[in-house]
Amino acid sequence: MAAKSINYQPSEETFTDNIMLDLKIKHPVEIFTHPFNKREEGFNGADWEWWLTNDVEDCWLGLRIQAKILNLKPNEYSHLHHKVGKARKTYQLANLKRESAKAGMVPLYCFYSYGQIKSAACGSFGHAAEAFGCSLASLAAVESLQAAGHKKGFDEVMEKASPWHCLVCCAGFGQGDLPTRAWRFLQGSLGIKAPKPRKPRQSNVDGVYSNSLPKPAMGPRSRPPSYVRAIVGGEPVHPDQVPKDLAGVLVIKGNDRSRGLSQR
């Protein structure tokens, strides 16, 4: 709202930095963050990885997040259908979709929108003008906008979005710990479809066949990647363990107060 009132266009990085700082200050024992050196985003299309876990850390939900900021003057997300790479031939969305599938993570878009007002029925909170200041939408929703003529206007995008605090607060689609509730919310509200179980892959080495473990499927899992464990444990993160072009990692650890954890 402040940026709009003075007609100042902040960057996605500025919004993200301010939000991470605010979260860490308000929830010092529930939030873990680890930014990496600024890299090109062209490879996997992801700004951040978000990981949600419970108080005993035996259930984890991984999300790959691509942030987009509202361009004030045209009132649209000007870079929503961004192309990447040296030749600028590949849609960022395609990279995000492919790399999220490889890692078994949920691909999502996060929209920064200067507190624009949209009415919404919510069982947890009353309507607030700032509720959609940070919103989430599925990759499929953005695909549909792209297919409909590369639509990117505020009203068109927000029609398919939900406030991002719903991810950690909503129990309208079922009870359970934080990652379980969040997964149910993503399926019920954003239309994320649970994948089919993956079969072990069979390999042939020197004429001997063996089954290797399948790649992780999208949805809750028992363990996160090693670099996420290191971040939560306050240990050094080895660069070789981190996915290429990742801007940072955010971990939210749920407890009895997790439904009160809201983001702007």
Short mmCIF file of C-alpha atoms in Angstrom, two decimals, residues 3-246:
data_model
loop_
_atom_site.label_atom_id
_atom_site.label_comp_id
_atom_site.label_asym_id
_atom_site.label_seq_id
_atom_site.Cartn_x
_atom_site.Cartn_y
_atom_site.Cartn_z
CA ALA A 3 4.57 1.80 -2.41
CA LYS A 4 1.38 2.45 -4.34
CA SER A 5 0.61 5.66 -2.44
CA ILE A 6 3.93 7.22 -3.52
CA ASN A 7 3.99 5.53 -6.95
CA TYR A 8 7.22 3.68 -6.18
CA GLN A 9 7.91 0.31 -7.82
CA PRO A 10 9.88 -2.01 -5.48
CA SER A 11 11.51 -5.20 -6.72
CA GLU A 12 10.59 -8.81 -5.97
CA GLU A 13 13.86 -9.18 -4.07
CA THR A 14 12.98 -6.22 -1.82
CA PHE A 15 9.59 -7.69 -0.96
CA THR A 16 11.08 -11.11 -0.28
CA ASP A 17 13.85 -9.74 1.95
CA ASN A 18 11.39 -7.66 3.98
CA ILE A 19 9.01 -10.59 4.42
CA MET A 20 11.74 -13.00 5.51
CA LEU A 21 13.02 -10.46 8.02
CA ASP A 22 9.53 -9.87 9.38
CA LEU A 23 8.87 -13.60 9.73
CA LYS A 24 12.15 -14.24 11.54
CA ILE A 25 11.49 -11.42 14.01
CA LYS A 26 7.93 -12.55 14.77
CA HIS A 27 8.64 -16.29 14.87
CA PRO A 28 12.30 -16.82 15.83
CA VAL A 29 11.86 -20.48 16.89
CA GLU A 30 9.43 -21.53 14.15
CA ILE A 31 11.10 -20.03 11.09
CA PHE A 32 14.44 -21.00 9.57
CA THR A 33 15.81 -19.19 6.53
CA HIS A 34 18.94 -19.55 4.48
CA PRO A 35 19.51 -17.22 1.51
CA PHE A 36 22.09 -18.16 -1.10
CA ASN A 37 24.21 -15.93 -3.26
CA LYS A 38 22.15 -14.31 -5.99
CA ARG A 39 22.15 -16.55 -9.03
CA GLU A 40 20.43 -16.72 -12.37
CA GLU A 41 16.90 -18.11 -12.08
CA GLY A 42 16.77 -19.49 -15.59
CA PHE A 43 17.48 -23.14 -14.81
CA ASN A 44 14.68 -24.26 -12.49
CA GLY A 45 12.51 -21.15 -12.38
CA ALA A 46 12.36 -21.15 -8.59
CA ASP A 47 13.02 -18.21 -6.32
CA TRP A 48 12.78 -20.13 -3.06
CA GLU A 49 12.09 -23.54 -1.61
CA TRP A 50 9.63 -23.65 1.27
CA TRP A 51 9.51 -26.64 3.60
CA LEU A 52 6.75 -27.19 6.16
CA THR A 53 7.25 -29.65 9.00
CA ASN A 54 5.73 -30.61 12.35
CA ASP A 55 7.14 -30.27 15.84
CA VAL A 56 8.86 -33.68 15.77
CA GLU A 57 10.13 -33.24 12.20
CA ASP A 58 8.87 -36.59 10.89
CA CYS A 59 6.61 -35.16 8.18
CA TRP A 60 7.69 -32.66 5.53
CA LEU A 61 6.05 -30.88 2.61
CA GLY A 62 8.25 -29.24 -0.01
CA LEU A 63 7.20 -26.31 -2.22
CA ARG A 64 9.02 -24.58 -5.05
CA ILE A 65 8.04 -20.92 -5.18
CA GLN A 66 8.29 -18.47 -8.06
CA ALA A 67 7.57 -14.89 -6.96
CA LYS A 68 6.01 -12.25 -9.20
CA ILE A 69 5.38 -8.62 -8.30
CA LEU A 70 2.57 -6.40 -9.52
CA ASN A 71 3.66 -3.68 -11.93
CA LEU A 72 1.95 -0.55 -10.61
CA LYS A 73 1.16 1.48 -13.70
CA PRO A 74 -0.39 -1.20 -15.94
CA ASN A 75 -1.73 -3.03 -12.82
CA GLU A 76 -0.46 -6.35 -14.12
CA TYR A 77 2.18 -8.98 -13.44
CA SER A 78 4.31 -7.95 -16.38
CA HIS A 79 6.85 -10.78 -16.05
CA LEU A 80 4.38 -13.60 -15.37
CA HIS A 81 5.00 -15.31 -18.72
CA HIS A 82 8.74 -14.75 -18.64
CA LYS A 83 11.13 -16.60 -20.96
CA VAL A 84 14.59 -17.59 -19.78
CA GLY A 85 17.91 -18.83 -21.08
CA LYS A 86 20.41 -17.19 -23.37
CA ALA A 87 18.08 -17.43 -26.36
CA ARG A 88 14.98 -16.60 -24.30
CA LYS A 89 13.07 -19.49 -25.86
CA THR A 90 11.95 -21.41 -22.77
CA TYR A 91 9.15 -20.29 -20.50
CA GLN A 92 10.18 -20.00 -16.87
CA LEU A 93 6.99 -21.88 -16.04
CA ALA A 94 8.19 -24.94 -17.99
CA ASN A 95 11.45 -25.05 -16.07
CA LEU A 96 9.68 -24.68 -12.74
CA LYS A 97 7.30 -27.49 -13.65
CA ARG A 98 10.05 -29.85 -14.78
CA GLU A 99 12.41 -29.30 -11.88
CA SER A 100 9.64 -29.44 -9.27
CA ALA A 101 8.54 -32.80 -10.68
CA LYS A 102 12.08 -34.16 -10.46
CA ALA A 103 12.33 -33.19 -6.79
CA GLY A 104 8.78 -34.23 -5.87
CA MET A 105 7.87 -30.70 -4.80
CA VAL A 106 4.73 -28.60 -5.29
CA PRO A 107 5.29 -25.78 -7.81
CA LEU A 108 3.54 -22.57 -6.79
CA TYR A 109 3.47 -18.91 -7.72
CA CYS A 110 3.59 -16.21 -5.06
CA PHE A 111 2.10 -12.86 -6.07
CA TYR A 112 3.03 -9.58 -4.39
CA SER A 113 0.20 -7.13 -4.93
CA TYR A 114 0.48 -4.10 -2.61
CA GLY A 115 -2.45 -5.06 -0.42
CA GLN A 116 -5.06 -4.98 -3.16
CA ILE A 117 -8.53 -5.78 -1.80
CA LYS A 118 -10.46 -8.87 -2.74
CA SER A 119 -13.40 -10.32 -0.85
CA ALA A 120 -13.01 -13.91 0.27
CA ALA A 121 -14.81 -16.33 2.55
CA CYS A 122 -12.47 -17.59 5.24
CA GLY A 123 -13.16 -19.75 8.26
CA SER A 124 -10.07 -18.59 10.14
CA PHE A 125 -9.90 -14.79 9.78
CA GLY A 126 -12.18 -11.89 8.99
CA HIS A 127 -11.75 -10.02 5.71
CA ALA A 128 -8.70 -7.72 5.67
CA ALA A 129 -7.51 -5.42 2.90
CA GLU A 130 -3.95 -6.74 3.17
CA ALA A 131 -4.92 -10.43 3.00
CA PHE A 132 -4.08 -10.70 -0.69
CA GLY A 133 -0.90 -8.64 -0.45
CA CYS A 134 0.91 -11.98 -0.75
CA SER A 135 -1.06 -14.68 -2.52
CA LEU A 136 -0.46 -18.18 -3.83
CA ALA A 137 -1.63 -19.80 -7.06
CA SER A 138 -0.97 -23.15 -8.63
CA LEU A 139 1.24 -23.64 -11.64
CA ALA A 140 -1.80 -25.03 -13.47
CA ALA A 141 -3.60 -21.74 -12.88
CA VAL A 142 -0.74 -19.81 -14.49
CA GLU A 143 -0.67 -22.32 -17.35
CA SER A 144 -4.34 -21.59 -18.00
CA LEU A 145 -3.64 -17.84 -18.09
CA GLN A 146 -0.83 -18.47 -20.54
CA ALA A 147 -3.05 -20.62 -22.75
CA ALA A 148 -5.78 -17.96 -22.73
CA GLY A 149 -3.56 -15.41 -24.42
CA HIS A 150 -0.86 -14.74 -21.84
CA LYS A 151 -3.25 -12.99 -19.48
CA LYS A 152 -1.48 -11.20 -16.62
CA GLY A 153 -3.82 -8.52 -15.28
CA PHE A 154 -4.36 -8.21 -11.55
CA ASP A 155 -8.02 -9.26 -11.56
CA GLU A 156 -7.35 -12.23 -13.84
CA VAL A 157 -4.48 -13.50 -11.68
CA MET A 158 -6.17 -12.94 -8.32
CA GLU A 159 -9.23 -14.85 -9.45
CA LYS A 160 -7.14 -18.01 -9.16
CA ALA A 161 -5.17 -17.09 -6.01
CA SER A 162 -5.54 -17.49 -2.24
CA PRO A 163 -3.85 -15.54 0.59
CA TRP A 164 -0.64 -17.33 1.50
CA HIS A 165 -1.39 -17.37 5.23
CA CYS A 166 -4.03 -20.00 4.36
CA LEU A 167 -1.15 -22.39 3.77
CA VAL A 168 -0.31 -22.49 7.48
CA CYS A 169 -3.61 -21.47 9.06
CA CYS A 170 -6.38 -23.23 7.16
CA ALA A 171 -8.02 -26.31 8.71
CA GLY A 172 -11.10 -26.13 6.49
CA PHE A 173 -9.99 -29.12 4.42
CA GLY A 174 -9.02 -31.38 7.30
CA GLN A 175 -7.14 -31.57 10.57
CA GLY A 176 -3.61 -32.80 11.27
CA ASP A 177 -0.15 -31.36 11.68
CA LEU A 178 1.12 -28.41 9.64
CA PRO A 179 2.38 -30.26 6.53
CA THR A 180 -0.73 -32.46 6.44
CA ARG A 181 -3.12 -29.50 6.71
CA ALA A 182 -1.15 -27.53 4.13
CA TRP A 183 -1.23 -30.44 1.67
CA ARG A 184 -4.99 -30.76 2.09
CA PHE A 185 -5.43 -27.03 1.60
CA LEU A 186 -3.37 -27.10 -1.60
CA GLN A 187 -5.50 -29.94 -2.95
CA GLY A 188 -8.83 -28.51 -1.83
CA SER A 189 -8.34 -24.81 -2.52
CA LEU A 190 -5.74 -24.59 -5.28
CA GLY A 191 -6.63 -27.82 -7.04
CA ILE A 192 -3.23 -29.49 -6.65
CA LYS A 193 -3.62 -33.13 -7.66
CA ALA A 194 -1.92 -35.90 -5.71
CA PRO A 195 0.40 -37.88 -8.00
CA LYS A 196 0.18 -41.59 -8.61
CA PRO A 197 2.67 -43.71 -6.59
CA ARG A 198 5.95 -44.15 -8.39
CA LYS A 199 7.33 -47.63 -9.03
CA PRO A 200 10.98 -48.51 -8.33
CA ARG A 201 13.22 -48.02 -11.33
CA GLN A 202 14.96 -51.12 -12.65
CA SER A 203 18.58 -50.81 -13.69
CA ASN A 204 20.93 -53.22 -15.43
CA VAL A 205 24.56 -53.16 -14.32
CA ASP A 206 26.84 -55.84 -15.79
CA GLY A 207 23.85 -58.03 -16.56
CA VAL A 208 22.48 -57.82 -13.00
CA TYR A 209 19.06 -56.21 -12.60
CA SER A 210 18.22 -54.29 -9.45
CA ASN A 211 15.44 -51.98 -8.27
CA SER A 212 16.41 -48.51 -7.11
CA LEU A 213 14.25 -46.29 -4.99
CA PRO A 214 11.80 -44.11 -6.96
CA LYS A 215 12.16 -40.35 -7.02
CA PRO A 216 10.16 -38.64 -4.24
CA ALA A 217 6.52 -38.04 -5.11
CA MET A 218 4.84 -34.68 -4.59
CA GLY A 219 3.20 -34.45 -1.17
CA PRO A 220 4.19 -35.10 2.46
CA ARG A 221 7.32 -37.19 3.01
CA SER A 222 9.19 -38.47 6.06
CA ARG A 223 12.52 -36.75 5.36
CA PRO A 224 13.67 -33.56 3.62
CA PRO A 225 16.87 -33.14 1.58
CA SER A 226 20.12 -33.04 3.54
CA TYR A 227 20.62 -29.30 3.00
CA VAL A 228 17.24 -28.61 4.64
CA ARG A 229 18.22 -30.72 7.66
CA ALA A 230 21.45 -28.76 7.87
CA ILE A 231 19.63 -25.41 7.84
CA VAL A 232 17.25 -26.46 10.63
CA GLY A 233 20.14 -27.88 12.65
CA GLY A 234 22.26 -24.76 12.26
CA GLU A 235 24.93 -26.70 10.37
CA PRO A 236 26.95 -25.62 7.33
CA VAL A 237 25.25 -26.15 3.98
CA HIS A 238 27.47 -27.75 1.35
CA PRO A 239 27.01 -25.96 -2.00
CA ASP A 240 27.05 -29.23 -3.95
CA GLN A 241 23.93 -30.41 -2.08
CA VAL A 242 21.83 -27.40 -3.08
CA PRO A 243 19.78 -27.34 -6.30
CA LYS A 244 21.19 -25.10 -8.99
CA ASP A 245 19.95 -21.50 -9.10
CA LEU A 246 18.10 -21.65 -5.78
#
